[in-house]
PDB file of C-alpha atoms in Angstrom:
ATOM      1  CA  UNK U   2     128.318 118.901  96.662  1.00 75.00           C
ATOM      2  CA  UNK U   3     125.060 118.043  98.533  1.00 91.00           C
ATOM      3  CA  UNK U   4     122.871 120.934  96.326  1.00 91.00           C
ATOM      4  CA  UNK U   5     119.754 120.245  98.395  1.00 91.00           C
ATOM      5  CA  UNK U   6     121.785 120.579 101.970  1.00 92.00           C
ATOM      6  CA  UNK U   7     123.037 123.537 100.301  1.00 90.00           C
ATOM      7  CA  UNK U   8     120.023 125.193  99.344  1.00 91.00           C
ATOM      8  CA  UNK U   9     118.337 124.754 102.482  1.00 93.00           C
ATOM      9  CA  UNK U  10     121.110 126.347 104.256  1.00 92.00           C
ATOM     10  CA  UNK U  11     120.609 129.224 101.464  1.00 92.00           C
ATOM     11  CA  UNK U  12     116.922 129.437 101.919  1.00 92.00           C
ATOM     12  CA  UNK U  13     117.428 129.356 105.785  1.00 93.00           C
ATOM     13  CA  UNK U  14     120.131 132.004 105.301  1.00 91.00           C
ATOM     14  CA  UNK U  15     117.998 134.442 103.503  1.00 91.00           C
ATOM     15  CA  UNK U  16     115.159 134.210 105.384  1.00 90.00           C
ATOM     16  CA  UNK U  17     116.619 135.712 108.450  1.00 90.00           C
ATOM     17  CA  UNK U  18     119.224 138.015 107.076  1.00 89.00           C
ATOM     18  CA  UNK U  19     122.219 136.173 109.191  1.00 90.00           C
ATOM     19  CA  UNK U  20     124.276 133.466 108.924  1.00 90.00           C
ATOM     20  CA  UNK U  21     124.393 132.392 112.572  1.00 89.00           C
ATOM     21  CA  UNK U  22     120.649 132.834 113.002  1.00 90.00           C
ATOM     22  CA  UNK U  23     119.766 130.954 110.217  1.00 87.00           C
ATOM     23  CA  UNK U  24     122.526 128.001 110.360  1.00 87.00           C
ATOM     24  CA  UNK U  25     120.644 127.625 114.114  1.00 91.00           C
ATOM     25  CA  UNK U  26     117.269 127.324 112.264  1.00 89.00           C
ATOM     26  CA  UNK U  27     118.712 124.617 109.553  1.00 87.00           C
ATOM     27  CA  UNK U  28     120.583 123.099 112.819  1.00 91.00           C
ATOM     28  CA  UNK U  29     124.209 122.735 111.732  1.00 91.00           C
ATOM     29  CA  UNK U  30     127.145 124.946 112.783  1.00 92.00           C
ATOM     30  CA  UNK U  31     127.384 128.848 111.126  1.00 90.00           C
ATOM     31  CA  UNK U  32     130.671 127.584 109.322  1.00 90.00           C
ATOM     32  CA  UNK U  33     128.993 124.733 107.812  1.00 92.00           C
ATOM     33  CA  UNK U  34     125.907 126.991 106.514  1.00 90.00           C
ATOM     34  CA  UNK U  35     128.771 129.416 105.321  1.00 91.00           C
ATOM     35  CA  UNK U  36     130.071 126.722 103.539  1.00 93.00           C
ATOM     36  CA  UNK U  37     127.086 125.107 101.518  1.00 93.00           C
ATOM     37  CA  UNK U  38     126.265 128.344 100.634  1.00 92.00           C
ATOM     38  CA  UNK U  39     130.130 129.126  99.509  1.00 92.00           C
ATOM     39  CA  UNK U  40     130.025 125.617  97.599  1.00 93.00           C
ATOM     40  CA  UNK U  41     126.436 126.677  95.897  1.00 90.00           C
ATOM     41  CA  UNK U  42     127.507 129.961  95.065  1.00 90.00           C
ATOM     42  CA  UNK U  43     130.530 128.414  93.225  1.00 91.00           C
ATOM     43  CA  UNK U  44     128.527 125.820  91.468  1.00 91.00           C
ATOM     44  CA  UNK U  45     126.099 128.312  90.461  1.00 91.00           C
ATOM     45  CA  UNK U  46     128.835 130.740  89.194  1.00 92.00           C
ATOM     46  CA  UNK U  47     127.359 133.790  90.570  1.00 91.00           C
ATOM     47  CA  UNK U  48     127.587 135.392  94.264  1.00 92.00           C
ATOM     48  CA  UNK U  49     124.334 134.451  96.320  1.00 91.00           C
ATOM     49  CA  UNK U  50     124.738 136.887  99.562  1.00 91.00           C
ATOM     50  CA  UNK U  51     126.602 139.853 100.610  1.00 89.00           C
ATOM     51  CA  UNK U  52     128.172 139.057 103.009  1.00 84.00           C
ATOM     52  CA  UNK U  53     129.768 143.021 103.916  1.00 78.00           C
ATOM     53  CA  UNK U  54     127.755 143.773 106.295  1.00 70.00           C
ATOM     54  CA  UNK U  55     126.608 142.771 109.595  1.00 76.00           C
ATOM     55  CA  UNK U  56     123.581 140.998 107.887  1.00 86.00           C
ATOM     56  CA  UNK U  57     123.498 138.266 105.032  1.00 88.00           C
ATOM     57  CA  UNK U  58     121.603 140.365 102.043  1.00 90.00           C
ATOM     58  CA  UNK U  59     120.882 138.649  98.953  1.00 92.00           C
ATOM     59  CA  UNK U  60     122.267 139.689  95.277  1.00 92.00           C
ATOM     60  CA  UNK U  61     120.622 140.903  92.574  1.00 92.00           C
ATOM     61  CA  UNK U  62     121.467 136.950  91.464  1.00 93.00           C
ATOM     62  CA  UNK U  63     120.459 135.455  94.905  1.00 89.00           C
ATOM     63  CA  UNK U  64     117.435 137.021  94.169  1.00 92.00           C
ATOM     64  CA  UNK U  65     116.793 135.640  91.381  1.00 93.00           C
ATOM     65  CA  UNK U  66     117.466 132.338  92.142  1.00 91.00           C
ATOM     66  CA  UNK U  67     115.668 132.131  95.901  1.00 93.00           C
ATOM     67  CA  UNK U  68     112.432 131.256  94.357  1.00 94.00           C
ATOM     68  CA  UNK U  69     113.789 127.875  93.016  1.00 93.00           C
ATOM     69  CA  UNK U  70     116.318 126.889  95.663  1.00 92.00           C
ATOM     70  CA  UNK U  71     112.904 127.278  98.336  1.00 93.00           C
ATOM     71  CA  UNK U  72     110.959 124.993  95.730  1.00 94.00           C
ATOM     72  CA  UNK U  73     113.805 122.247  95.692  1.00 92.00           C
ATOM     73  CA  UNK U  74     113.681 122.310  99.566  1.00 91.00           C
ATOM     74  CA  UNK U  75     109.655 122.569  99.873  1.00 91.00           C
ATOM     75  CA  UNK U  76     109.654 119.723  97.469  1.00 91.00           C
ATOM     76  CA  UNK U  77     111.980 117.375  99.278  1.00 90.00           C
ATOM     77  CA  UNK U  78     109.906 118.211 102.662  1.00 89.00           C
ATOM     78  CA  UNK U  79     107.069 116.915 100.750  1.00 84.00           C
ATOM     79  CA  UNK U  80     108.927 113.566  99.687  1.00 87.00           C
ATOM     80  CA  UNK U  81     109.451 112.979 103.303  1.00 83.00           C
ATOM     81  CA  UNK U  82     106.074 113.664 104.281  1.00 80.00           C
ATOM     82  CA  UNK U  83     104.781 111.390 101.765  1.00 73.00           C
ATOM     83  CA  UNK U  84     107.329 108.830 102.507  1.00 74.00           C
ATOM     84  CA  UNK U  85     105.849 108.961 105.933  1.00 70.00           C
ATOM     85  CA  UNK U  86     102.363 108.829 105.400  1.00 67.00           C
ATOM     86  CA  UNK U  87     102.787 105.943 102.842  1.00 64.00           C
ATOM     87  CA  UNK U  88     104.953 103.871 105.418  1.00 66.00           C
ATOM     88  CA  UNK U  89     101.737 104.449 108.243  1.00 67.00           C
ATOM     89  CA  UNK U  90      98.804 103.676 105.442  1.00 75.00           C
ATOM     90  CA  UNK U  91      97.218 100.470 105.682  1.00 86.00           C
ATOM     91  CA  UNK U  92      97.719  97.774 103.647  1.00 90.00           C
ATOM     92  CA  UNK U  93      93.974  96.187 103.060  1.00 92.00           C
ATOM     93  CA  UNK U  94      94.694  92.679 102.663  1.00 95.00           C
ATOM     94  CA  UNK U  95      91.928  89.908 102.198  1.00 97.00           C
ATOM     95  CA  UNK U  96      92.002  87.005 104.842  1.00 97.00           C
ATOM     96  CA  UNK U  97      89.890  84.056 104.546  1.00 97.00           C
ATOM     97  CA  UNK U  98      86.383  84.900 106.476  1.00 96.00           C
ATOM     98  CA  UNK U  99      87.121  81.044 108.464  1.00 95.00           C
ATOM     99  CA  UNK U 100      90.297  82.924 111.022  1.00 95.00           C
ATOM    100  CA  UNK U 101      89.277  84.160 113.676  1.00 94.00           C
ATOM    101  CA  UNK U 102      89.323  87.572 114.954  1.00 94.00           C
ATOM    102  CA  UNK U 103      91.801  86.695 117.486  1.00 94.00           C
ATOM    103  CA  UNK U 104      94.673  85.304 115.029  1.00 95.00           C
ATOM    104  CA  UNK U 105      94.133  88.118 112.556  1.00 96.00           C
ATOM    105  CA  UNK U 106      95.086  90.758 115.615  1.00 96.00           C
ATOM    106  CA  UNK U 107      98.044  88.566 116.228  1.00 95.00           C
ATOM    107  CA  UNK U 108      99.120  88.695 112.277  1.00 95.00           C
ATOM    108  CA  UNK U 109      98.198  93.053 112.540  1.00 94.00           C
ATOM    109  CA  UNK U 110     100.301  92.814 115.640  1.00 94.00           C
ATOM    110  CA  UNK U 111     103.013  90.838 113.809  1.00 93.00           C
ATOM    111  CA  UNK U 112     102.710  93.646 110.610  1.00 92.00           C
ATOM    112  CA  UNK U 113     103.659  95.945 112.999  1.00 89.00           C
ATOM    113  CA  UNK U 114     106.803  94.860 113.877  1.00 90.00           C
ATOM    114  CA  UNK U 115     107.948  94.305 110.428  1.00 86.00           C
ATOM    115  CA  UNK U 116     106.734  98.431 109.695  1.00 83.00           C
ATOM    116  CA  UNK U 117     103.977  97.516 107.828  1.00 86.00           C
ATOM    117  CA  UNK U 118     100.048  98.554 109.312  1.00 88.00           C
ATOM    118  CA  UNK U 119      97.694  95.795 107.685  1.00 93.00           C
ATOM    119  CA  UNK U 120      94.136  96.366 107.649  1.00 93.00           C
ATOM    120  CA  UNK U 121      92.453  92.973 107.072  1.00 94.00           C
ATOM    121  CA  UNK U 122      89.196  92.049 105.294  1.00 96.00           C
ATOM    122  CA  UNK U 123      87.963  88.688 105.763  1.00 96.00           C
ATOM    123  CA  UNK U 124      85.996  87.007 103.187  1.00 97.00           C
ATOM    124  CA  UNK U 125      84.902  84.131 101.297  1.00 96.00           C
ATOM    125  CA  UNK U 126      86.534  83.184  98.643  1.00 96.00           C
ATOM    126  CA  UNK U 127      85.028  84.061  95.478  1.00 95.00           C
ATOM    127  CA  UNK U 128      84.718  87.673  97.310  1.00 97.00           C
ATOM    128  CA  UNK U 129      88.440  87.677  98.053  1.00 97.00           C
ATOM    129  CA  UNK U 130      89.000  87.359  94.150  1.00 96.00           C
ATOM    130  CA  UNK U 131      86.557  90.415  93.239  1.00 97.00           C
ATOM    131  CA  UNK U 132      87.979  92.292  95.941  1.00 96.00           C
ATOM    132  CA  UNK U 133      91.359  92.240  94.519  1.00 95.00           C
ATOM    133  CA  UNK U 134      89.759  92.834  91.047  1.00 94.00           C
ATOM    134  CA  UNK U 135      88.212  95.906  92.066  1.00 95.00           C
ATOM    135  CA  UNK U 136      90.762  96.989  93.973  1.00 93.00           C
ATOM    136  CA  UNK U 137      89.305  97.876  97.278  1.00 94.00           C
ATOM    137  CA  UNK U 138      91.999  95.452  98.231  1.00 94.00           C
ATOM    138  CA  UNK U 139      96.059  95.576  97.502  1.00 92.00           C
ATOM    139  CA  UNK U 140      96.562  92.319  98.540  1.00 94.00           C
ATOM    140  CA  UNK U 141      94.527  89.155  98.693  1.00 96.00           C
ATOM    141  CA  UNK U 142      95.248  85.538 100.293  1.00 96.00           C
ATOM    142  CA  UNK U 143      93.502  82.801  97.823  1.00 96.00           C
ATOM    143  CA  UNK U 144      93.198  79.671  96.914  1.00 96.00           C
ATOM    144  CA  UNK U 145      95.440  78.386  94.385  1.00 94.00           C
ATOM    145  CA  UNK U 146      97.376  75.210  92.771  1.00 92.00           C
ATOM    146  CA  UNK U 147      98.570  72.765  95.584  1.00 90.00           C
ATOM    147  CA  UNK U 148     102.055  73.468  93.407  1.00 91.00           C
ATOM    148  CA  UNK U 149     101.731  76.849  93.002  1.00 91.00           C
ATOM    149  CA  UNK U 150     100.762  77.721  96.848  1.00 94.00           C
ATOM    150  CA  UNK U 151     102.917  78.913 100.032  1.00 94.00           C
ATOM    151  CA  UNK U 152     100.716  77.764 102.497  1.00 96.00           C
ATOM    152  CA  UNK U 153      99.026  74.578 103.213  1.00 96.00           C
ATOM    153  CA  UNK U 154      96.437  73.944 105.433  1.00 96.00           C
ATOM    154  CA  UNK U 155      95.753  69.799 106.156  1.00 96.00           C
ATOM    155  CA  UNK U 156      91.881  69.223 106.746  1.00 97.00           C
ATOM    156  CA  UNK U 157      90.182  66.568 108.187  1.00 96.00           C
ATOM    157  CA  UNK U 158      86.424  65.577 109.268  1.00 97.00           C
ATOM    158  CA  UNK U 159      85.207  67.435 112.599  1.00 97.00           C
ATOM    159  CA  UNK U 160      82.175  65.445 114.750  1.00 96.00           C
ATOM    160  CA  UNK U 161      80.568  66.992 117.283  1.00 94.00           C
ATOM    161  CA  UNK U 162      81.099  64.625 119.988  1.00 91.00           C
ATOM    162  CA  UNK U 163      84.163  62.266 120.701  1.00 89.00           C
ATOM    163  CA  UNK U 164      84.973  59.467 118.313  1.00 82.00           C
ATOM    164  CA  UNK U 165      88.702  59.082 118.925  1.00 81.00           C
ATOM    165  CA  UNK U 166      91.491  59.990 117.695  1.00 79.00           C
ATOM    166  CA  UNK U 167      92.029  57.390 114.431  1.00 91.00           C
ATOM    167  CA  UNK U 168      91.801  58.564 110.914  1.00 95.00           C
ATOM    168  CA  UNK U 169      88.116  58.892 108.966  1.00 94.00           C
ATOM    169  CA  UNK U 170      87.892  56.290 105.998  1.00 95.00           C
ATOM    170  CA  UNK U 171      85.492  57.584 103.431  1.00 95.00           C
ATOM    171  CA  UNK U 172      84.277  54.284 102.321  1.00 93.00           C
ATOM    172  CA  UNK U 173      84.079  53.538 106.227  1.00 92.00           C
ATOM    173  CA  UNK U 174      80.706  56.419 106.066  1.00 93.00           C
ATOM    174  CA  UNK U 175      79.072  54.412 103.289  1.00 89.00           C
ATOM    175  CA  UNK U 176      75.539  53.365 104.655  1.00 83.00           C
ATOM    176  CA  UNK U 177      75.255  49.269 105.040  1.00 72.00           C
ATOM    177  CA  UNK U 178      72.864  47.315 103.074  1.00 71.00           C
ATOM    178  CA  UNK U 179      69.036  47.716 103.576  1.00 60.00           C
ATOM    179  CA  UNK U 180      70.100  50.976 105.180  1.00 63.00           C
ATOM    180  CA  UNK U 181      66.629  53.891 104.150  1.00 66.00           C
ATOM    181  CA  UNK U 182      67.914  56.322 101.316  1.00 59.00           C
ATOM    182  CA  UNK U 183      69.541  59.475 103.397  1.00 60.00           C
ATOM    183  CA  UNK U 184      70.992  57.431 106.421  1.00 68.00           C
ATOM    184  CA  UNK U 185      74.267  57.414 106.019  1.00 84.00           C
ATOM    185  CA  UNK U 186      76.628  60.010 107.741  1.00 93.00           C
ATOM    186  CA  UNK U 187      77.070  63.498 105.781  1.00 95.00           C
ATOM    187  CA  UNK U 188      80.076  65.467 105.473  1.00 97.00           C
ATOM    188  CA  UNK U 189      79.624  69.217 105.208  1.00 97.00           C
ATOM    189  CA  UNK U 190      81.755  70.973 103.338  1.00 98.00           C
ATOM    190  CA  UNK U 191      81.943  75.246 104.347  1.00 97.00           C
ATOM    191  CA  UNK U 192      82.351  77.734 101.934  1.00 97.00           C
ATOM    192  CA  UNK U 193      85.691  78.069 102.514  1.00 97.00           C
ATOM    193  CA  UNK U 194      86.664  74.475 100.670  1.00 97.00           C
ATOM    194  CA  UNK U 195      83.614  74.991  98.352  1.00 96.00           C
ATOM    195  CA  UNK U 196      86.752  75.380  96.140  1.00 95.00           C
ATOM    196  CA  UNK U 197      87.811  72.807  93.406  1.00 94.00           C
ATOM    197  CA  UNK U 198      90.947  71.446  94.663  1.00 93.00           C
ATOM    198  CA  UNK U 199      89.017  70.348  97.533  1.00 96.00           C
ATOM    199  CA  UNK U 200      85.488  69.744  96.594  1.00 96.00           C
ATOM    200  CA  UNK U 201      85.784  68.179  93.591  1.00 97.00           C
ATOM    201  CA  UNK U 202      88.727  65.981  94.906  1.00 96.00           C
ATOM    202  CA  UNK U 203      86.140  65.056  97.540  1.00 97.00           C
ATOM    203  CA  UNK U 204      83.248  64.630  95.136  1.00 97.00           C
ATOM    204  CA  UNK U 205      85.378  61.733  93.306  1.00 97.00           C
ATOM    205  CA  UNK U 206      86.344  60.224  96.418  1.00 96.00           C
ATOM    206  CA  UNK U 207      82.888  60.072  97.893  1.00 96.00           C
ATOM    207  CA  UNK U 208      81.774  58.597  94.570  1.00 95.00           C
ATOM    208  CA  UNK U 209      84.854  56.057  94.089  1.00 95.00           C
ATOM    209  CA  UNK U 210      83.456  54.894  97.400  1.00 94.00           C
ATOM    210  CA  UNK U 211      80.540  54.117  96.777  1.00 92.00           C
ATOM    211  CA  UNK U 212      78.286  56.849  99.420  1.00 94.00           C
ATOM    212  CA  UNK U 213      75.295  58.762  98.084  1.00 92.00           C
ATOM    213  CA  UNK U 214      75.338  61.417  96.523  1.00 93.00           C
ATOM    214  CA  UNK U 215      73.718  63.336  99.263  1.00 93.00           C
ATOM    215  CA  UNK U 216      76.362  62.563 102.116  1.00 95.00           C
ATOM    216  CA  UNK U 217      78.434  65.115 100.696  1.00 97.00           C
ATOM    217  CA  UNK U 218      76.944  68.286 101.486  1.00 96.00           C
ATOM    218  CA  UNK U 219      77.562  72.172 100.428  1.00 97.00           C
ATOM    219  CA  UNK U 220      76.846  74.803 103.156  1.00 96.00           C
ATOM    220  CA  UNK U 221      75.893  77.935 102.220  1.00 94.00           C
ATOM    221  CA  UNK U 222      77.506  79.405 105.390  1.00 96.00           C
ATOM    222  CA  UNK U 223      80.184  77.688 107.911  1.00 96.00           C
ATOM    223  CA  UNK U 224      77.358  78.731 110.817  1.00 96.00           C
ATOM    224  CA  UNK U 225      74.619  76.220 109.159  1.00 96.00           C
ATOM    225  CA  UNK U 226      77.472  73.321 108.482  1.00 97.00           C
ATOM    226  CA  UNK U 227      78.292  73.482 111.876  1.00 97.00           C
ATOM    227  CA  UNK U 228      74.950  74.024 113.143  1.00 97.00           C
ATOM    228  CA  UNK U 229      73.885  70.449 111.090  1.00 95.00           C
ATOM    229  CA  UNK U 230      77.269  68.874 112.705  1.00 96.00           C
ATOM    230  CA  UNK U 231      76.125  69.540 116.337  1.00 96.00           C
ATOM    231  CA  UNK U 232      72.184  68.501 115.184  1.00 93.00           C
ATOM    232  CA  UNK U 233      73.158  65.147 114.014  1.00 90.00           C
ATOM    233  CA  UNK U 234      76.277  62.846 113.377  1.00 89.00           C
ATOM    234  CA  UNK U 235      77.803  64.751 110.774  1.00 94.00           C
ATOM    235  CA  UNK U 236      80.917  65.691 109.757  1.00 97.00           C
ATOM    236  CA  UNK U 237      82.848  68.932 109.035  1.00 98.00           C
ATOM    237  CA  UNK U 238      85.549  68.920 106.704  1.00 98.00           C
ATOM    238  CA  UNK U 239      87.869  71.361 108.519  1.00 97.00           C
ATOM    239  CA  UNK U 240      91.420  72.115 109.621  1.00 95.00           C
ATOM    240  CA  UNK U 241      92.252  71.088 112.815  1.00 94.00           C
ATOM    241  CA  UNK U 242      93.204  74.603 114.512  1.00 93.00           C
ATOM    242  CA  UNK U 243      89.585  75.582 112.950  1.00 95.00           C
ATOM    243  CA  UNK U 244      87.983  72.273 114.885  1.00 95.00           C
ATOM    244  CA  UNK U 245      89.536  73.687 117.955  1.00 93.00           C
ATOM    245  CA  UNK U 246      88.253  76.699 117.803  1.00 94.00           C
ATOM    246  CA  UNK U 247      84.959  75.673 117.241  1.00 95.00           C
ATOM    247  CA  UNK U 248      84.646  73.067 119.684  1.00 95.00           C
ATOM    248  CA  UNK U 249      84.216  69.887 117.824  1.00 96.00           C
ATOM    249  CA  UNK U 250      86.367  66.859 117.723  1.00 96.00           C
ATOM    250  CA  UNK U 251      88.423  66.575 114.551  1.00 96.00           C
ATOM    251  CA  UNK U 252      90.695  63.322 113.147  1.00 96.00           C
ATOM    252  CA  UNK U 253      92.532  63.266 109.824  1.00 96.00           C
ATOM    253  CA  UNK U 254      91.234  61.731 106.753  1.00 96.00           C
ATOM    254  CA  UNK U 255      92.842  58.096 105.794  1.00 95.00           C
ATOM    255  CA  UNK U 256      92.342  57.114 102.323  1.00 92.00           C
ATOM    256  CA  UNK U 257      92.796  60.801 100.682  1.00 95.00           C
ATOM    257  CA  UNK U 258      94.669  63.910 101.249  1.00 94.00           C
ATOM    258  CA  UNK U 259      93.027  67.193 101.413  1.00 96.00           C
ATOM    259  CA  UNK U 260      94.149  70.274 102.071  1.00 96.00           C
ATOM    260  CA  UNK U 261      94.009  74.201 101.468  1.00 97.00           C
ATOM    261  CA  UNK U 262      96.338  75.994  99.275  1.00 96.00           C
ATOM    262  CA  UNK U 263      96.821  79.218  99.220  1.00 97.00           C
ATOM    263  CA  UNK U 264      98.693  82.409  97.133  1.00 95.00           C
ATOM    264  CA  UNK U 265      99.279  85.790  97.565  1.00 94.00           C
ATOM    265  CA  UNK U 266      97.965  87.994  94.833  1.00 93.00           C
ATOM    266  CA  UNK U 267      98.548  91.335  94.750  1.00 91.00           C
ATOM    267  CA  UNK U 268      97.265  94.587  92.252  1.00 83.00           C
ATOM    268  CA  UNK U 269      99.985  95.507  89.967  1.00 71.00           C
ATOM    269  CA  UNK U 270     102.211  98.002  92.199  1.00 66.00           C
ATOM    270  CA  UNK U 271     101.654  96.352  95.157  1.00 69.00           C
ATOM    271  CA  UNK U 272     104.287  94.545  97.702  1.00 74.00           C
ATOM    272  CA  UNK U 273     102.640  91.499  98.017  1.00 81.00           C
ATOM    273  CA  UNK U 274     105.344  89.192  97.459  1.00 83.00           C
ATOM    274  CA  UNK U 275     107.395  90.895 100.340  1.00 85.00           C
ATOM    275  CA  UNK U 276     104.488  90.566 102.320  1.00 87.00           C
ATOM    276  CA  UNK U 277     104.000  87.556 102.403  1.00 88.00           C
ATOM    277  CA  UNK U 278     107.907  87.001 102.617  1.00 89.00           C
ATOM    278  CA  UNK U 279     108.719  88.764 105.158  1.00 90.00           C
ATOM    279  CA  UNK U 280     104.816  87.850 107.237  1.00 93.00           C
ATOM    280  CA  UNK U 281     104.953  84.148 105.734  1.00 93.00           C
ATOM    281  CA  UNK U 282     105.037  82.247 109.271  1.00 93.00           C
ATOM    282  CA  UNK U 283     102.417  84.523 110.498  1.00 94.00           C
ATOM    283  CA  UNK U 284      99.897  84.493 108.034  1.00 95.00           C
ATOM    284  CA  UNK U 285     100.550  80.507 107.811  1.00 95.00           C
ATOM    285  CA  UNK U 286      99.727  80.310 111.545  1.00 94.00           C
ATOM    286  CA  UNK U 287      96.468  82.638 110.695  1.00 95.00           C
ATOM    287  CA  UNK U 288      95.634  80.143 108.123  1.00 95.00           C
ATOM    288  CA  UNK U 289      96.363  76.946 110.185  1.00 92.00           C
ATOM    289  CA  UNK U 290      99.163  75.765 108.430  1.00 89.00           C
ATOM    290  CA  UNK U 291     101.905  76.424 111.280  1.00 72.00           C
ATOM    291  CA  UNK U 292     100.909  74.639 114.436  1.00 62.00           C
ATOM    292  CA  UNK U 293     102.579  76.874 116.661  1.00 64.00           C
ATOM    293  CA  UNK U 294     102.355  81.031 116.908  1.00 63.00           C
ATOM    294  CA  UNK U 295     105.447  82.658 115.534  1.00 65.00           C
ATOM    295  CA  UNK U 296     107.558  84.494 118.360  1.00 60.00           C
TER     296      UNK U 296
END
């Protein structure tokens, strides 16, 4: 026996004194109200409603018992409500602060299909970490392990003019002989890769290859590293759908591989790891590491 089905064709019952009237209110058939109420009553082991008369008048023991079978059916109207407003709340999910406002609508559009409303909150990422911390996010997108990640982003060095299409050699930038102290060509690296897989990866490089110390640069903001790429013949270490979108020429890096990683960390109770299952092409795309937009 379904006892809640049964107890809101009770309830519905009761309140209107009839059977017909209140199996129309409950909308089923009057014989399959008369039923769940037949099937209660014999569970229960007691009659629920007179059923003598022209109306449906409750027993001393349907009296008795009303009060509960209305909670049990109040109560499961308020698990569906919940279930509803729970399936329509945002998820607040950190996203780099480098994707653009454009892709992240895409990625909210793509939530959307999959039933899930994302509410995204770029970020740098040290703030992405304290966000999740604090939990004014569920979910956050960071950087983590290259073997431990599920996305990937490639980068390379951006110029602000055209310099062809050939991979960047590091030890190509180092300044020639008799060169002044500060000539040779700087590579800027955002906040976004001011990270140590990437930094310090680049930082041994630059070193193994014998540029100055100053050539490798740390930006305080991606506006001022791009801002000193356009002023002079410096480089951006970037991804390529980021080089796109701002404009400036980007080639691959030849004598080391860079790259973002990313994770998915969630706050304990959260549904990150279906997230970023079920959104994984998506939020790869977002992140530059699919070149094409998922249908």
């Amino acid at each position: 026996m379904d006892t809640l089905a049964a107890c809101r064709a009770f309830v519905s019952v009761s309140d209107v004194g009839s059977f017909t009237i209140g199996a129309a209110a409950a909308q089923i058939p009057q014989s399959v109200a008369s039923r769940r109420v037949a099937a209660l009553e014999q569970e229960l082991g007691g009659r629920l409603l007179d059923r003598t008369g022209r109306r449906a008048t409750l027993t001393p023991f349907g009296i008795r018992l009303l009060p509960r079978a209305r909670r049990l059916v109040e109560l499961s109207e308020d698990l569906t409500r919940d279930a509803v407003r729970a399936r329509r709340a945002p998820v607040r999910v950190a996203m780099p602060a480098v994707c653009p406002s454009a892709d992240l609508a895409r990625l909210g559009a793509a939530g959307r299909k999959s039933g899930v409303v994302l509410q995204m909150v770029p970020a740098e990422p040290a703030e992405r970490v304290e966000l999740l911390r604090v939990r004014d996010v569920e979910v956050s997108i960071q950087h983590a392990a290259p073997a431990e990640s599920l996305w990937s982003v490639p980068l390379g060095l951006a110029a602000g003019r055209e310099t062809g299409g050939q991979p960047v050699l590091i030890e190509s930038l180092r300044p020639g002989r008799g060169s002044p102290a500060g000539s040779g060509t700087q590579i800027w690296v955002q906040p976004e890769d001011d990270v140590p897989f990437v930094r310090d990866r680049l930082i041994r490089r630059r070193d193994a290859a014998g540029l100055a110390v100053s050539q490798v640069q740390i930006s305080t903001s991606l506006v001022d590293a791009v801002t000193e790429v356009l002023s002079s013949s410096g480089l951006l270490l970037c991804s390529a759908r980021q080089a796109r979108h701002l404009g400036l020429h980007w080639r691959p890096i030849g004598d080391i591989d860079l790259a973002r990683a990313y994770g998915c960390r969630g706050v304990v109770g959260s549904d990150a790891q279906n997230l970023a299952e079920s959104l994984r092409d998506s939020i790869g795309w977002v992140l530059g590491a699919e070149a094409e937009a998922p249908a």
